[in-house]
Structure formats: C-alpha cells, structure tokens
Backbone as JSON Lines, residues from 0, in Angstrom:
{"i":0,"aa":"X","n":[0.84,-1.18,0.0],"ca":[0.0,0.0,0.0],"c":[0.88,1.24,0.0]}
{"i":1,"aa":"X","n":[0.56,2.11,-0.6],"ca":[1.22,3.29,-0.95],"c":[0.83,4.21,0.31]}
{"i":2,"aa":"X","n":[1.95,4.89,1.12],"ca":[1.97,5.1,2.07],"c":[1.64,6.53,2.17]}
{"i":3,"aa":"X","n":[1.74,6.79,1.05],"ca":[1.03,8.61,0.55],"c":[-0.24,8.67,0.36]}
{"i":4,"aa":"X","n":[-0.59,7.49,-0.63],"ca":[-2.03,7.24,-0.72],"c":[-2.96,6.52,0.27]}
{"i":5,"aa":"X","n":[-2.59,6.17,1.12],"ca":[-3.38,5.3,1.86],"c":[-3.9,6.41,3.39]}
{"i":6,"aa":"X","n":[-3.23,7.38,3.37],"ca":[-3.71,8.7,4.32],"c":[-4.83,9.59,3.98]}
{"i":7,"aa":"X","n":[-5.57,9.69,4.54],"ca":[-7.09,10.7,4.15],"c":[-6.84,11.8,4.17]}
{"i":8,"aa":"X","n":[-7.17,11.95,3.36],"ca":[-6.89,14.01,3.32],"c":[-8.17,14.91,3.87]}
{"i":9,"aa":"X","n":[-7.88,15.51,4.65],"ca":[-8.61,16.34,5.84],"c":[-9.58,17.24,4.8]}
{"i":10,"aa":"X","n":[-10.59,17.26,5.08],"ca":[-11.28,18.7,4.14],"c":[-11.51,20.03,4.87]}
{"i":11,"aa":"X","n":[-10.68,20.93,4.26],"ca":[-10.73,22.19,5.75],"c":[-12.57,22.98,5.65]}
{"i":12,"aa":"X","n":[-12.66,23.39,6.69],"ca":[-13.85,23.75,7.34],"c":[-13.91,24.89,5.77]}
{"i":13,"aa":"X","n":[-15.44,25.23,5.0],"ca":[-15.71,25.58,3.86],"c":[-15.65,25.52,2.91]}
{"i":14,"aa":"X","n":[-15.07,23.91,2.74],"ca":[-14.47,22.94,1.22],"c":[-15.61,22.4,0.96]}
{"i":15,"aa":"X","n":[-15.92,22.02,-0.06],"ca":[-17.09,21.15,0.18],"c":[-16.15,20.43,-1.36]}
{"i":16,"aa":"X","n":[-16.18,18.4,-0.92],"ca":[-15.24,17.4,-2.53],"c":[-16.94,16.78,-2.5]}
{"i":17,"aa":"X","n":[-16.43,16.68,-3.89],"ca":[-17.47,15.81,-4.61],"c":[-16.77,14.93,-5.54]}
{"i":18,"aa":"X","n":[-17.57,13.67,-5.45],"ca":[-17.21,12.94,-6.97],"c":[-18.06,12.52,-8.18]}
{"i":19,"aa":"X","n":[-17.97,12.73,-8.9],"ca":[-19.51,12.59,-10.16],"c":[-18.16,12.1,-11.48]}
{"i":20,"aa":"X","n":[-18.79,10.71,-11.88],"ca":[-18.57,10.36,-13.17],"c":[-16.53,10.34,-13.42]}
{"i":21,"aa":"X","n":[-16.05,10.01,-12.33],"ca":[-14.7,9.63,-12.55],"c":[-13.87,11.47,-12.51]}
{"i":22,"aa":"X","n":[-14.32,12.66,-12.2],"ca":[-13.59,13.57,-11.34],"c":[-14.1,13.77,-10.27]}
{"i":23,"aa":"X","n":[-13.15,14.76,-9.73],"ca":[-13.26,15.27,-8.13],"c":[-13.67,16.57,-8.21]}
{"i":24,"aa":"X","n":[-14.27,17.13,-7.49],"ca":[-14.65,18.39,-8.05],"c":[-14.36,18.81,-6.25]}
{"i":25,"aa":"X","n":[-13.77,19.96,-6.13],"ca":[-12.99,20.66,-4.6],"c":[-13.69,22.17,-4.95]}
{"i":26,"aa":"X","n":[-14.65,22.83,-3.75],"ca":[-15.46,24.08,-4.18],"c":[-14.78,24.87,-2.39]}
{"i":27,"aa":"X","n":[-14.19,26.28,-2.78],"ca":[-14.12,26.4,-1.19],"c":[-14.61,28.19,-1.7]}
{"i":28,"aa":"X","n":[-13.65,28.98,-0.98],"ca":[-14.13,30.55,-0.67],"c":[-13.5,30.97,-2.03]}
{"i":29,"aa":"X","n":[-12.37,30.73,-2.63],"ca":[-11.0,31.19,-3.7],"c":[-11.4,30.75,-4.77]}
{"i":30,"aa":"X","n":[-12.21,29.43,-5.06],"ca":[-12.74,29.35,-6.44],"c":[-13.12,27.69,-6.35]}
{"i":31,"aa":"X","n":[-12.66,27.08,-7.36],"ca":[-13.62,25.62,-8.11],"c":[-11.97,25.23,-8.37]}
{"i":32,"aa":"X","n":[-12.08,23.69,-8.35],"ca":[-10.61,23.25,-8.99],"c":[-11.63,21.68,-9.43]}
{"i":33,"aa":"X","n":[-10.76,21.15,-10.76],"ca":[-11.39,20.13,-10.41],"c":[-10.14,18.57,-10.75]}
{"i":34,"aa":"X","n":[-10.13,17.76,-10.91],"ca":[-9.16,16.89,-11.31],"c":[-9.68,15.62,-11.95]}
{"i":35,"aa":"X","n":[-9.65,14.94,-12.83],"ca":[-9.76,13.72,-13.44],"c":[-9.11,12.45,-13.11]}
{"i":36,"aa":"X","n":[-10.25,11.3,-12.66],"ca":[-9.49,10.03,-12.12],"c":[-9.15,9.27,-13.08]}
{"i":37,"aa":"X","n":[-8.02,8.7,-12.55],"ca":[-7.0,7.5,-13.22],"c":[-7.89,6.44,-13.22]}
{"i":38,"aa":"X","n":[-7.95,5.37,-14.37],"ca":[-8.88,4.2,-14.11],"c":[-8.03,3.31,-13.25]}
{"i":39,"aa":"X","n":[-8.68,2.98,-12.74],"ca":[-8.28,1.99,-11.36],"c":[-7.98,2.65,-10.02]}
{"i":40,"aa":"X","n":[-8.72,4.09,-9.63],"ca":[-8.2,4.74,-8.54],"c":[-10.31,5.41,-8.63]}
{"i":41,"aa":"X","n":[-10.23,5.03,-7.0],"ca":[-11.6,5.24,-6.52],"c":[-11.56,6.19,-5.18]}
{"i":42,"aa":"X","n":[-12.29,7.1,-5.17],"ca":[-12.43,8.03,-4.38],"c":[-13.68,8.37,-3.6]}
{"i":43,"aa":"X","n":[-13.64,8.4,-2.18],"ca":[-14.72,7.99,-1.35],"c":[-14.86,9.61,-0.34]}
{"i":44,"aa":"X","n":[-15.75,9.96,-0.33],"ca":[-15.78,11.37,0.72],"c":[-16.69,11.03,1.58]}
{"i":45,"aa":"X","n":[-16.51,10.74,2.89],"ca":[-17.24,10.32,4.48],"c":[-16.38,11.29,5.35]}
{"i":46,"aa":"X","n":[-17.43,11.94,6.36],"ca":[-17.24,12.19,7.47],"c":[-15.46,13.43,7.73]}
{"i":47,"aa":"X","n":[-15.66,13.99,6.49],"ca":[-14.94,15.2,6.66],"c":[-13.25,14.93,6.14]}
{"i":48,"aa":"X","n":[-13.59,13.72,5.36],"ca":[-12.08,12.93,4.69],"c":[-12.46,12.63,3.57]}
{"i":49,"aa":"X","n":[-11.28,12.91,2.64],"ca":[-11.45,11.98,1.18],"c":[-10.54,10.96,1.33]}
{"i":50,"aa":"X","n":[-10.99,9.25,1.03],"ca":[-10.15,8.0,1.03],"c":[-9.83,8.1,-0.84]}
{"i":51,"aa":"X","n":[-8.71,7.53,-0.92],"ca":[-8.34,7.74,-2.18],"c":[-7.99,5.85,-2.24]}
{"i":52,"aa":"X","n":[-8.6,4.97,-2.74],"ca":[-8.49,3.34,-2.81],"c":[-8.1,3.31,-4.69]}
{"i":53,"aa":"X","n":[-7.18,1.98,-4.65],"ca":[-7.17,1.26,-5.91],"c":[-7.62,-0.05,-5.93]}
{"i":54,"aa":"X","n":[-7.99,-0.48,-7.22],"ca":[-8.49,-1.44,-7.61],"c":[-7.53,-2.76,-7.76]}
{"i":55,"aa":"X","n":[-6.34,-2.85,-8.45],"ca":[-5.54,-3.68,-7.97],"c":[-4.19,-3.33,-7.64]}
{"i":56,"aa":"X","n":[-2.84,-4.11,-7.36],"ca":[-1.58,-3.84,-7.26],"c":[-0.99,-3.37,-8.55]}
{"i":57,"aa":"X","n":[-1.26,-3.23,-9.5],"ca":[-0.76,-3.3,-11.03],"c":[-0.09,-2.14,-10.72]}
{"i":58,"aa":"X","n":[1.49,-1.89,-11.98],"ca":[2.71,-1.11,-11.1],"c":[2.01,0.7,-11.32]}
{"i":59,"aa":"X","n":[1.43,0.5,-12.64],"ca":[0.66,1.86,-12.65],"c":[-0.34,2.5,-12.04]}
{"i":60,"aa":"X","n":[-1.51,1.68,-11.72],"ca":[-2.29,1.99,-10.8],"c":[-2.19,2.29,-9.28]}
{"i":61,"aa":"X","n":[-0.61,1.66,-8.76],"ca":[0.01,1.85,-7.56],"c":[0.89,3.24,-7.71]}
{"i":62,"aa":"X","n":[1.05,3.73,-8.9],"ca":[1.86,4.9,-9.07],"c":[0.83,6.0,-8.86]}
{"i":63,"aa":"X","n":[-0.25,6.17,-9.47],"ca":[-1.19,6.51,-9.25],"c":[-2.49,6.97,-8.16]}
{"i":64,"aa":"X","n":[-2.0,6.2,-7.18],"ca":[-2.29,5.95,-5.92],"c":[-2.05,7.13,-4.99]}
{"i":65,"aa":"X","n":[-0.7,7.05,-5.06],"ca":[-0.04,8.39,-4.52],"c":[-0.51,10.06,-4.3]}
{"i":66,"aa":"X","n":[-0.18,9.61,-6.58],"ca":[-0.72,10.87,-7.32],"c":[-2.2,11.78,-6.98]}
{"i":67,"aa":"X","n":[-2.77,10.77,-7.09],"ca":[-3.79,11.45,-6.91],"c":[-4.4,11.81,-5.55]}
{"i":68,"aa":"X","n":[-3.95,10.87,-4.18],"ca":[-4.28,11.74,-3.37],"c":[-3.23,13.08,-3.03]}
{"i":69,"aa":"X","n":[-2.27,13.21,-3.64],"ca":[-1.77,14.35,-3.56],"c":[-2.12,15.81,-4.54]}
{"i":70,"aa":"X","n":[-2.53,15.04,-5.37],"ca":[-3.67,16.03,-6.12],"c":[-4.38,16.83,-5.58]}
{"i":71,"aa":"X","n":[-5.26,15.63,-4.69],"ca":[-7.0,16.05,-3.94],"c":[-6.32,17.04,-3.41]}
{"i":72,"aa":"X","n":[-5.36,16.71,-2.02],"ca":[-4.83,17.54,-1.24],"c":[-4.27,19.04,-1.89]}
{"i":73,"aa":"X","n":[-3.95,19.22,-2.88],"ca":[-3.42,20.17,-3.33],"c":[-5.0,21.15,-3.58]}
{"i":74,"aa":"X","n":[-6.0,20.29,-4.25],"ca":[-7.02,21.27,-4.57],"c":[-7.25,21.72,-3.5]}
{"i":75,"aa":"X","n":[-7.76,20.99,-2.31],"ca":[-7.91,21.26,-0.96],"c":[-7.41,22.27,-0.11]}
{"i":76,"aa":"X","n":[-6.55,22.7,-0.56],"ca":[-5.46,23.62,0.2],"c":[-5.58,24.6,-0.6]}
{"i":77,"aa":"X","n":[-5.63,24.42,-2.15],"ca":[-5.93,25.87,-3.06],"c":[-6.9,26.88,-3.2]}
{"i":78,"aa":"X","n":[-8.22,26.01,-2.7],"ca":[-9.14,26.44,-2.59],"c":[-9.78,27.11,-1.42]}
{"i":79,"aa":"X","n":[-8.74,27.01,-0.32],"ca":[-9.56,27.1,0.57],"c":[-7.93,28.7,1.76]}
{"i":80,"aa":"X","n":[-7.22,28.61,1.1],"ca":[-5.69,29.09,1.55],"c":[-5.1,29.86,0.17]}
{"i":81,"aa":"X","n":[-5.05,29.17,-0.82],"ca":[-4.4,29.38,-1.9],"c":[-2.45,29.4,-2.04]}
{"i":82,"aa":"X","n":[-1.87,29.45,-3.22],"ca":[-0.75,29.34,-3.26],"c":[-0.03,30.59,-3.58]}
{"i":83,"aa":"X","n":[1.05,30.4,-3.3],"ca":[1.94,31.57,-3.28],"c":[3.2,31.67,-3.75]}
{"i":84,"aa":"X","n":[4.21,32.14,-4.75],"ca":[5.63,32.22,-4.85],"c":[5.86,33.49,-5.12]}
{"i":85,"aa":"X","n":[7.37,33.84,-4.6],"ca":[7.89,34.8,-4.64],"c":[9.24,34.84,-5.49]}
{"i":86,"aa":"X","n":[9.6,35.91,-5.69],"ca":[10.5,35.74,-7.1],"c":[11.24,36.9,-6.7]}
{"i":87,"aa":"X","n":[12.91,37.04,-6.42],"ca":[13.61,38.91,-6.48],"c":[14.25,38.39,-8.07]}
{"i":88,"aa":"X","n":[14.63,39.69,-8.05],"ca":[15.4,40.18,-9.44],"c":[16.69,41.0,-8.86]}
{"i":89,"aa":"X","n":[17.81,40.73,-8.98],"ca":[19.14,41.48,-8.61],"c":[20.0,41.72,-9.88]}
{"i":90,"aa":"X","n":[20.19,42.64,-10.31],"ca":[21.33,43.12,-11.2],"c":[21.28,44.82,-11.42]}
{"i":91,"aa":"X","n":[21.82,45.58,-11.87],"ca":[21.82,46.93,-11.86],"c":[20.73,47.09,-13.64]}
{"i":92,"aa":"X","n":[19.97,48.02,-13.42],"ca":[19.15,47.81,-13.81],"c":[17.95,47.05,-14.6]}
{"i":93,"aa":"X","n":[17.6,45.82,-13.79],"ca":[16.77,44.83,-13.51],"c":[15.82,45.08,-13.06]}
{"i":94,"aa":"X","n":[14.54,45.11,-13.34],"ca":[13.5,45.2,-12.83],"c":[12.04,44.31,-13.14]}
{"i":95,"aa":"X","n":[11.32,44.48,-12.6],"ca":[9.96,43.51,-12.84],"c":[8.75,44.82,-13.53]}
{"i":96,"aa":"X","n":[8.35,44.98,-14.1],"ca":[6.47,45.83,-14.46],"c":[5.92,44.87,-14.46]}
{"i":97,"aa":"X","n":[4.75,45.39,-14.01],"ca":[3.15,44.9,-14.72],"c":[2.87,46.02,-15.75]}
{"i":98,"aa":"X","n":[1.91,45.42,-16.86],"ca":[1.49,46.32,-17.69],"c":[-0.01,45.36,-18.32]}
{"i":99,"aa":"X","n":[-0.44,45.95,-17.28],"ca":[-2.07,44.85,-17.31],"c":[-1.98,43.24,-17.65]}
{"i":100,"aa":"X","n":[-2.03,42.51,-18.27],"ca":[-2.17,40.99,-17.87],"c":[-1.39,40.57,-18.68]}
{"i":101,"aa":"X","n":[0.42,41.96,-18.93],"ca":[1.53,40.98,-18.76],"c":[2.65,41.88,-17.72]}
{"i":102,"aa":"X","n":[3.79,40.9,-17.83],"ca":[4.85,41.22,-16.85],"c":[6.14,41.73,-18.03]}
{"i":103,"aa":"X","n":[6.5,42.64,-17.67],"ca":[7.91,43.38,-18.5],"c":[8.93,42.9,-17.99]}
{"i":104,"aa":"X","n":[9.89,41.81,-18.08],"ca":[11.19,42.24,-17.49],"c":[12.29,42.59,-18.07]}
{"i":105,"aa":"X","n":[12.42,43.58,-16.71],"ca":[13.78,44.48,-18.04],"c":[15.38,43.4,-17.57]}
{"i":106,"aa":"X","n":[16.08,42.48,-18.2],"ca":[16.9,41.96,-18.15],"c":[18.4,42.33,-18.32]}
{"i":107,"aa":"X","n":[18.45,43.1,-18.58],"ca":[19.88,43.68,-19.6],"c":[19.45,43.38,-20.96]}
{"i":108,"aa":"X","n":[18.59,43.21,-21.76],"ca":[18.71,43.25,-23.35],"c":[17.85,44.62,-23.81]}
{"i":109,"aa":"X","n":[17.95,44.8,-24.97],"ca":[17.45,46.07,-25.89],"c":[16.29,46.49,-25.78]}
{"i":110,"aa":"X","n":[15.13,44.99,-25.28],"ca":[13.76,45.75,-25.05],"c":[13.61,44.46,-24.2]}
{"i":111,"aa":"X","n":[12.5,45.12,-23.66],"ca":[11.79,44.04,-22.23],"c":[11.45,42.43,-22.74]}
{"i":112,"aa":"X","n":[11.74,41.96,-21.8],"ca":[10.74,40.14,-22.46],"c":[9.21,40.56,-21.69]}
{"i":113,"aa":"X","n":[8.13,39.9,-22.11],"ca":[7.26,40.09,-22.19],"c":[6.53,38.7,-21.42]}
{"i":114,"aa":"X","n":[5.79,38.36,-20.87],"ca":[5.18,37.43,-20.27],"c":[4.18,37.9,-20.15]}
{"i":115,"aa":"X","n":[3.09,36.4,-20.41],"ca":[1.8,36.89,-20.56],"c":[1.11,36.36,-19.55]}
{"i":116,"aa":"X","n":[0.18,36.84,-18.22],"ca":[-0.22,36.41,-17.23],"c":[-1.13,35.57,-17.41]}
{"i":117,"aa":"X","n":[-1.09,33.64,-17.22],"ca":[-2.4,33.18,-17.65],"c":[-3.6,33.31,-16.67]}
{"i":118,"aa":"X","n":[-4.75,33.33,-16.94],"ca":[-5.94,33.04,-15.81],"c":[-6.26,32.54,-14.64]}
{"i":119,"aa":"X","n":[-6.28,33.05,-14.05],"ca":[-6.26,32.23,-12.66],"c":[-5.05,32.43,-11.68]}
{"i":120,"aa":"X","n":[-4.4,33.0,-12.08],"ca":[-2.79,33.47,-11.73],"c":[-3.12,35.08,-11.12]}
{"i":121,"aa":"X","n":[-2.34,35.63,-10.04],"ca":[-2.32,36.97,-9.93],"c":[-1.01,37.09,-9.82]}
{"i":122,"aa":"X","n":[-0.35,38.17,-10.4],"ca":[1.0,38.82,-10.0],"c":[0.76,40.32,-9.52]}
{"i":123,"aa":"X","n":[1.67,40.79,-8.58],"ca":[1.92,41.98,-8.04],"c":[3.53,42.62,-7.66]}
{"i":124,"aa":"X","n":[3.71,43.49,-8.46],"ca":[5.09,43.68,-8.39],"c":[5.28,44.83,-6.92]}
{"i":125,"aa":"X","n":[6.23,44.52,-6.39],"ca":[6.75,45.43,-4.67],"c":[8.1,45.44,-4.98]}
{"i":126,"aa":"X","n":[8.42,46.65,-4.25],"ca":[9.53,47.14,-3.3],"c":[10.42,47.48,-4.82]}
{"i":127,"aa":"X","n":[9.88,48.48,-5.62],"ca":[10.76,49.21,-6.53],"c":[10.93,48.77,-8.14]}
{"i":128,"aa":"X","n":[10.07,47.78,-8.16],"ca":[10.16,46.11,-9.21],"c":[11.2,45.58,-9.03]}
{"i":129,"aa":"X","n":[11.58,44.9,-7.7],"ca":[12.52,44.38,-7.45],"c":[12.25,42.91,-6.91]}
{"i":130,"aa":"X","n":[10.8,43.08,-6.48],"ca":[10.29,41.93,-5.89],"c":[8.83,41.64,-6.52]}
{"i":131,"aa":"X","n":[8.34,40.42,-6.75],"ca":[7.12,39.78,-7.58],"c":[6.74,38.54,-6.67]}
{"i":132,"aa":"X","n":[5.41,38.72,-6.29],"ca":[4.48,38.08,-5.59],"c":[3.57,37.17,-6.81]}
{"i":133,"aa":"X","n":[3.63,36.17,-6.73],"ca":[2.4,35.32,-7.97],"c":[1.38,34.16,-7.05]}
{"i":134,"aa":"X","n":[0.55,34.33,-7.0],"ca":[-0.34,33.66,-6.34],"c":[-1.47,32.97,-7.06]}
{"i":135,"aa":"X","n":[-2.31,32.31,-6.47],"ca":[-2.97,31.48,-6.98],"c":[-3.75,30.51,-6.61]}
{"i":136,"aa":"X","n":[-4.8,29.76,-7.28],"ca":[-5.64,28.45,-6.47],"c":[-5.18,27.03,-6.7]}
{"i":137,"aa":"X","n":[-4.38,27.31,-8.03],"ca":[-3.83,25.86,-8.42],"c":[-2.15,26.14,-8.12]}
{"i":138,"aa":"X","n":[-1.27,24.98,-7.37],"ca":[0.0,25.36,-6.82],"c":[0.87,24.65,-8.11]}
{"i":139,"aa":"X","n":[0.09,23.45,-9.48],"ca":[0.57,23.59,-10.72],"c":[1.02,24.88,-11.49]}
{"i":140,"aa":"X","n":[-0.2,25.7,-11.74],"ca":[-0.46,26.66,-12.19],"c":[0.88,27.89,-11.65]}
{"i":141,"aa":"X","n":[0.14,28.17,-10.46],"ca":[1.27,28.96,-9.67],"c":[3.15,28.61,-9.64]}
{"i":142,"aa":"X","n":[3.09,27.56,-9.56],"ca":[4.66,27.06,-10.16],"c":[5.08,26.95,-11.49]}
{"i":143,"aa":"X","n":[4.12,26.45,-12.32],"ca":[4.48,26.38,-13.59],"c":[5.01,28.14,-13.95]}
{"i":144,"aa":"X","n":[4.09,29.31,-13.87],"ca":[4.01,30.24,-14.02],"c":[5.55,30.91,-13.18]}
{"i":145,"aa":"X","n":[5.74,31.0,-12.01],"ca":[7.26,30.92,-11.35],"c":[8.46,30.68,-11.91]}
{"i":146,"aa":"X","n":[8.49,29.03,-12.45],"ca":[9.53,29.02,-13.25],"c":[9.45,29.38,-14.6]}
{"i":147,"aa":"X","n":[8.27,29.87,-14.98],"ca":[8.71,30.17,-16.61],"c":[9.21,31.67,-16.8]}
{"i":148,"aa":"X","n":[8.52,32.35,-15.46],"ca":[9.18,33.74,-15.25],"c":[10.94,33.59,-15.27]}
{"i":149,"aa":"X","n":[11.47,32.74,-14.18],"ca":[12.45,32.91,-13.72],"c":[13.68,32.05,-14.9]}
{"i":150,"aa":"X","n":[13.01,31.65,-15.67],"ca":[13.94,30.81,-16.85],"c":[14.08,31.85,-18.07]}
{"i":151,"aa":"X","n":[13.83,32.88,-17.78],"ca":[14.45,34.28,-18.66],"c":[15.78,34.81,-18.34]}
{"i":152,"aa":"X","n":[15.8,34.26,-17.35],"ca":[17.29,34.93,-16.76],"c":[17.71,34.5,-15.21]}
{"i":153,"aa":"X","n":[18.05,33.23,-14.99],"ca":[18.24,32.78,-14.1],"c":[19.44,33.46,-13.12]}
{"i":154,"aa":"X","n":[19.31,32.96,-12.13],"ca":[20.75,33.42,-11.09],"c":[21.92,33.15,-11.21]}
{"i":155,"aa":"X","n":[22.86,33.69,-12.12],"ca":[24.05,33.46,-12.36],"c":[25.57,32.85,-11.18]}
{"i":156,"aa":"X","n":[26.08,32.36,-11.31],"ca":[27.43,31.91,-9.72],"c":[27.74,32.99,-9.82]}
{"i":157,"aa":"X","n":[28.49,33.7,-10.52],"ca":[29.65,34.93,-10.22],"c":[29.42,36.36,-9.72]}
{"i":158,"aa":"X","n":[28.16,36.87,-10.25],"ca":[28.45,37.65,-9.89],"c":[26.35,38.24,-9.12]}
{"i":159,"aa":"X","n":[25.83,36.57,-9.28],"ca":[24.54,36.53,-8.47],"c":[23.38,37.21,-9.07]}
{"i":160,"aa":"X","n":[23.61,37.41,-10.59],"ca":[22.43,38.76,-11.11],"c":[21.64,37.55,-11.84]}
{"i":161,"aa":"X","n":[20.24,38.41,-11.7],"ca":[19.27,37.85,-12.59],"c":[18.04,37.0,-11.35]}
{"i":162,"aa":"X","n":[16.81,35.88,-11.68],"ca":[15.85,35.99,-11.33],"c":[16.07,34.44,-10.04]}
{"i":163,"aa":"X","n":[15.82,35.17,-8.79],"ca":[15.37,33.99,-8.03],"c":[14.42,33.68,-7.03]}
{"i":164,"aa":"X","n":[14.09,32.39,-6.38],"ca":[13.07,32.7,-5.51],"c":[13.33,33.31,-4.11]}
{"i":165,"aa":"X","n":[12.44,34.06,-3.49],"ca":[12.73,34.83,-2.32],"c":[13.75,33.27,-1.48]}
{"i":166,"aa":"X","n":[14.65,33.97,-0.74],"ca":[15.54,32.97,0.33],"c":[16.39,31.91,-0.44]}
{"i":167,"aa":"X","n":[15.92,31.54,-2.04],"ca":[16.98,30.7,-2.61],"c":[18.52,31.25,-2.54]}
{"i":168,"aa":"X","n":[19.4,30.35,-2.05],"ca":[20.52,30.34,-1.8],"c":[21.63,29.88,-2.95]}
{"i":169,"aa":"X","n":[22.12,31.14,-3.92],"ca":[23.02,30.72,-4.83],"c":[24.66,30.52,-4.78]}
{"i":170,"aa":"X","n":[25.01,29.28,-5.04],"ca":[26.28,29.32,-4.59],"c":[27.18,29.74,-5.2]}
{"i":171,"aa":"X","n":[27.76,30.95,-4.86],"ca":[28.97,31.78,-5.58],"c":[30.46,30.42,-5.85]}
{"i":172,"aa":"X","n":[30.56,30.97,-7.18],"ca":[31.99,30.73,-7.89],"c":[33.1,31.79,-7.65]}
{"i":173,"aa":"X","n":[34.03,31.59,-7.79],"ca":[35.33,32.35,-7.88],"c":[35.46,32.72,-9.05]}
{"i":174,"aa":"X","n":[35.49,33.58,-9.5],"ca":[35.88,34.24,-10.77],"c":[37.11,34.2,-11.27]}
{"i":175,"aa":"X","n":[38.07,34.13,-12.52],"ca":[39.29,33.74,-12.94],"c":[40.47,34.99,-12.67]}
{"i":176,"aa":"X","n":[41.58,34.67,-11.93],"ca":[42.0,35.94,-11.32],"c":[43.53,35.58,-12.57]}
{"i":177,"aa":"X","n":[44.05,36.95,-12.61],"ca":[45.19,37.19,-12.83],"c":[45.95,37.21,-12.66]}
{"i":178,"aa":"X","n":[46.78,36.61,-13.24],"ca":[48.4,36.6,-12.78],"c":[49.52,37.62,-12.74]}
C-alpha cells in the first residue's frame, strides 16, 4: 500500500469534494478546482475525509495511488488558503512591471521580455520592481508560471544577477583571477 495514498486528506472547514462520473470536483471561498481520475483509482468522501483506494496492485495503478491523493490535497489547500511564490530580481538595472495581464522584465537586453499572465494566476510587483508576488488556487499553475518567469534569466554563480526565488541560496563561484 502506498503510504502517501493510503492517508485521508482532511477537508478544511468551507471545502465542500465531490465525486460525479470519474472527477473530483474541490469548491471552497478562492474558487472551483477540479481533477480527473485514473482508471483503477476510486475516491470515497465520508465524514470530513477523502479515502483515495485502488483497484488492484498493477505497477501503474500503484503509481497513481499516490498521485492522486496528492492532487485532492493540493485542490484542498488551493481552494480554501491558496498558493503563493515569490520571485527577487538582482542586477543593476533589472527590474519587474506589470502592464495589465503581462509582466515586463527588463533583463539587460534592448527591449523588455514580455510574459503573458495566464488566468487564474495573480502577480503583483513590490519594493521598486525588485520583488514579484504570484499567487494562486492551483500550486501547478502557480509554479508552472514561477519558473517560466524565472527561466528568462536565471541566477548566475559569479556575480549573483538575474531571477530567483525569495531565500533561494546561490552558490557563488570564484571568478578567474590574474596573474
């Protein structure tokens, strides 16, 4: 038994899971999420828990197992809390805009890269456009969106410029010295 899947996932107080026709449907204060079941993975909602059961040992349906109660749990938590990443930008003139439902970043090249904010996503740029808040109900969504920001210009060793997450820790290189 899959030791991820075999734990009930708590439904916080104003969630309300449902299951109809092979998805899950998770409704709280932040919005609707919903997810699609794996065949051979059955989902039971009693008494303020979702049980997430499979049908046999088969190696996929046990992979699966996992998955999807970590799914539920994720809607569960999105819907009802929501998700959050944070992103700085360090280099001499580096910065983050908004410019309605996209993000400018100025990188060091000739004109801004452009990112387009998808649905369901909020960004808010702080502290000078130096810092970017992205939030959200889905923590897919919200991450996917994180790293595609931050793969424009990642955090360099030497000299530390360019995009990372708040508290990520980059490990400096030595730079090539002269003789």
């Amino acid at each position: 038994m899959s030791r991820i899947g075999k734990e009930p996932v708590k439904v916080a107080d104003g969630v309300q899971v449902s299951v109809q026709d092979g998805v899950v449907t998770a409704k709280g204060k932040l919005g609707e999420l919903t997810c699609k079941l794996q065949p051979g993975i059955s989902v039971e909602v009693k008494d303020g828990f979702v049980h997430v059961t499979r049908a046999s040992d088969q190696r996929q349906i046990k992979a699966f197992h996992g998955l999807t109660r970590a799914l539920i749990q994720n809607m569960v938590i999105g819907v009802s809390a929501g998700y959050a990443k944070h992103l700085d930008i360090e280099g001499v003139g580096f910065k983050f805009d908004l410019k309605g439902k996209q993000i400018a970043l100025s990188i060091g090249y000739a004109n801004p890269k452009l990112y387009n904010i998808p649905d369901g996503v909020t960004c808010t740029v702080g502290a000078g456009g130096l810092h970017l808040d992205i939030s959200g109900i889905s923590k897919e969504l919200v991450g996917r969106v994180a790293a595609d920001i931050r793969s424009f210009y990642p955090a360099e060793p030497y000299k530390g410029k360019g995009i990372r997450y708040t508290g990520e820790k980059i490990r400096r290189k030595e730079g090539k010295t002269v003789a």
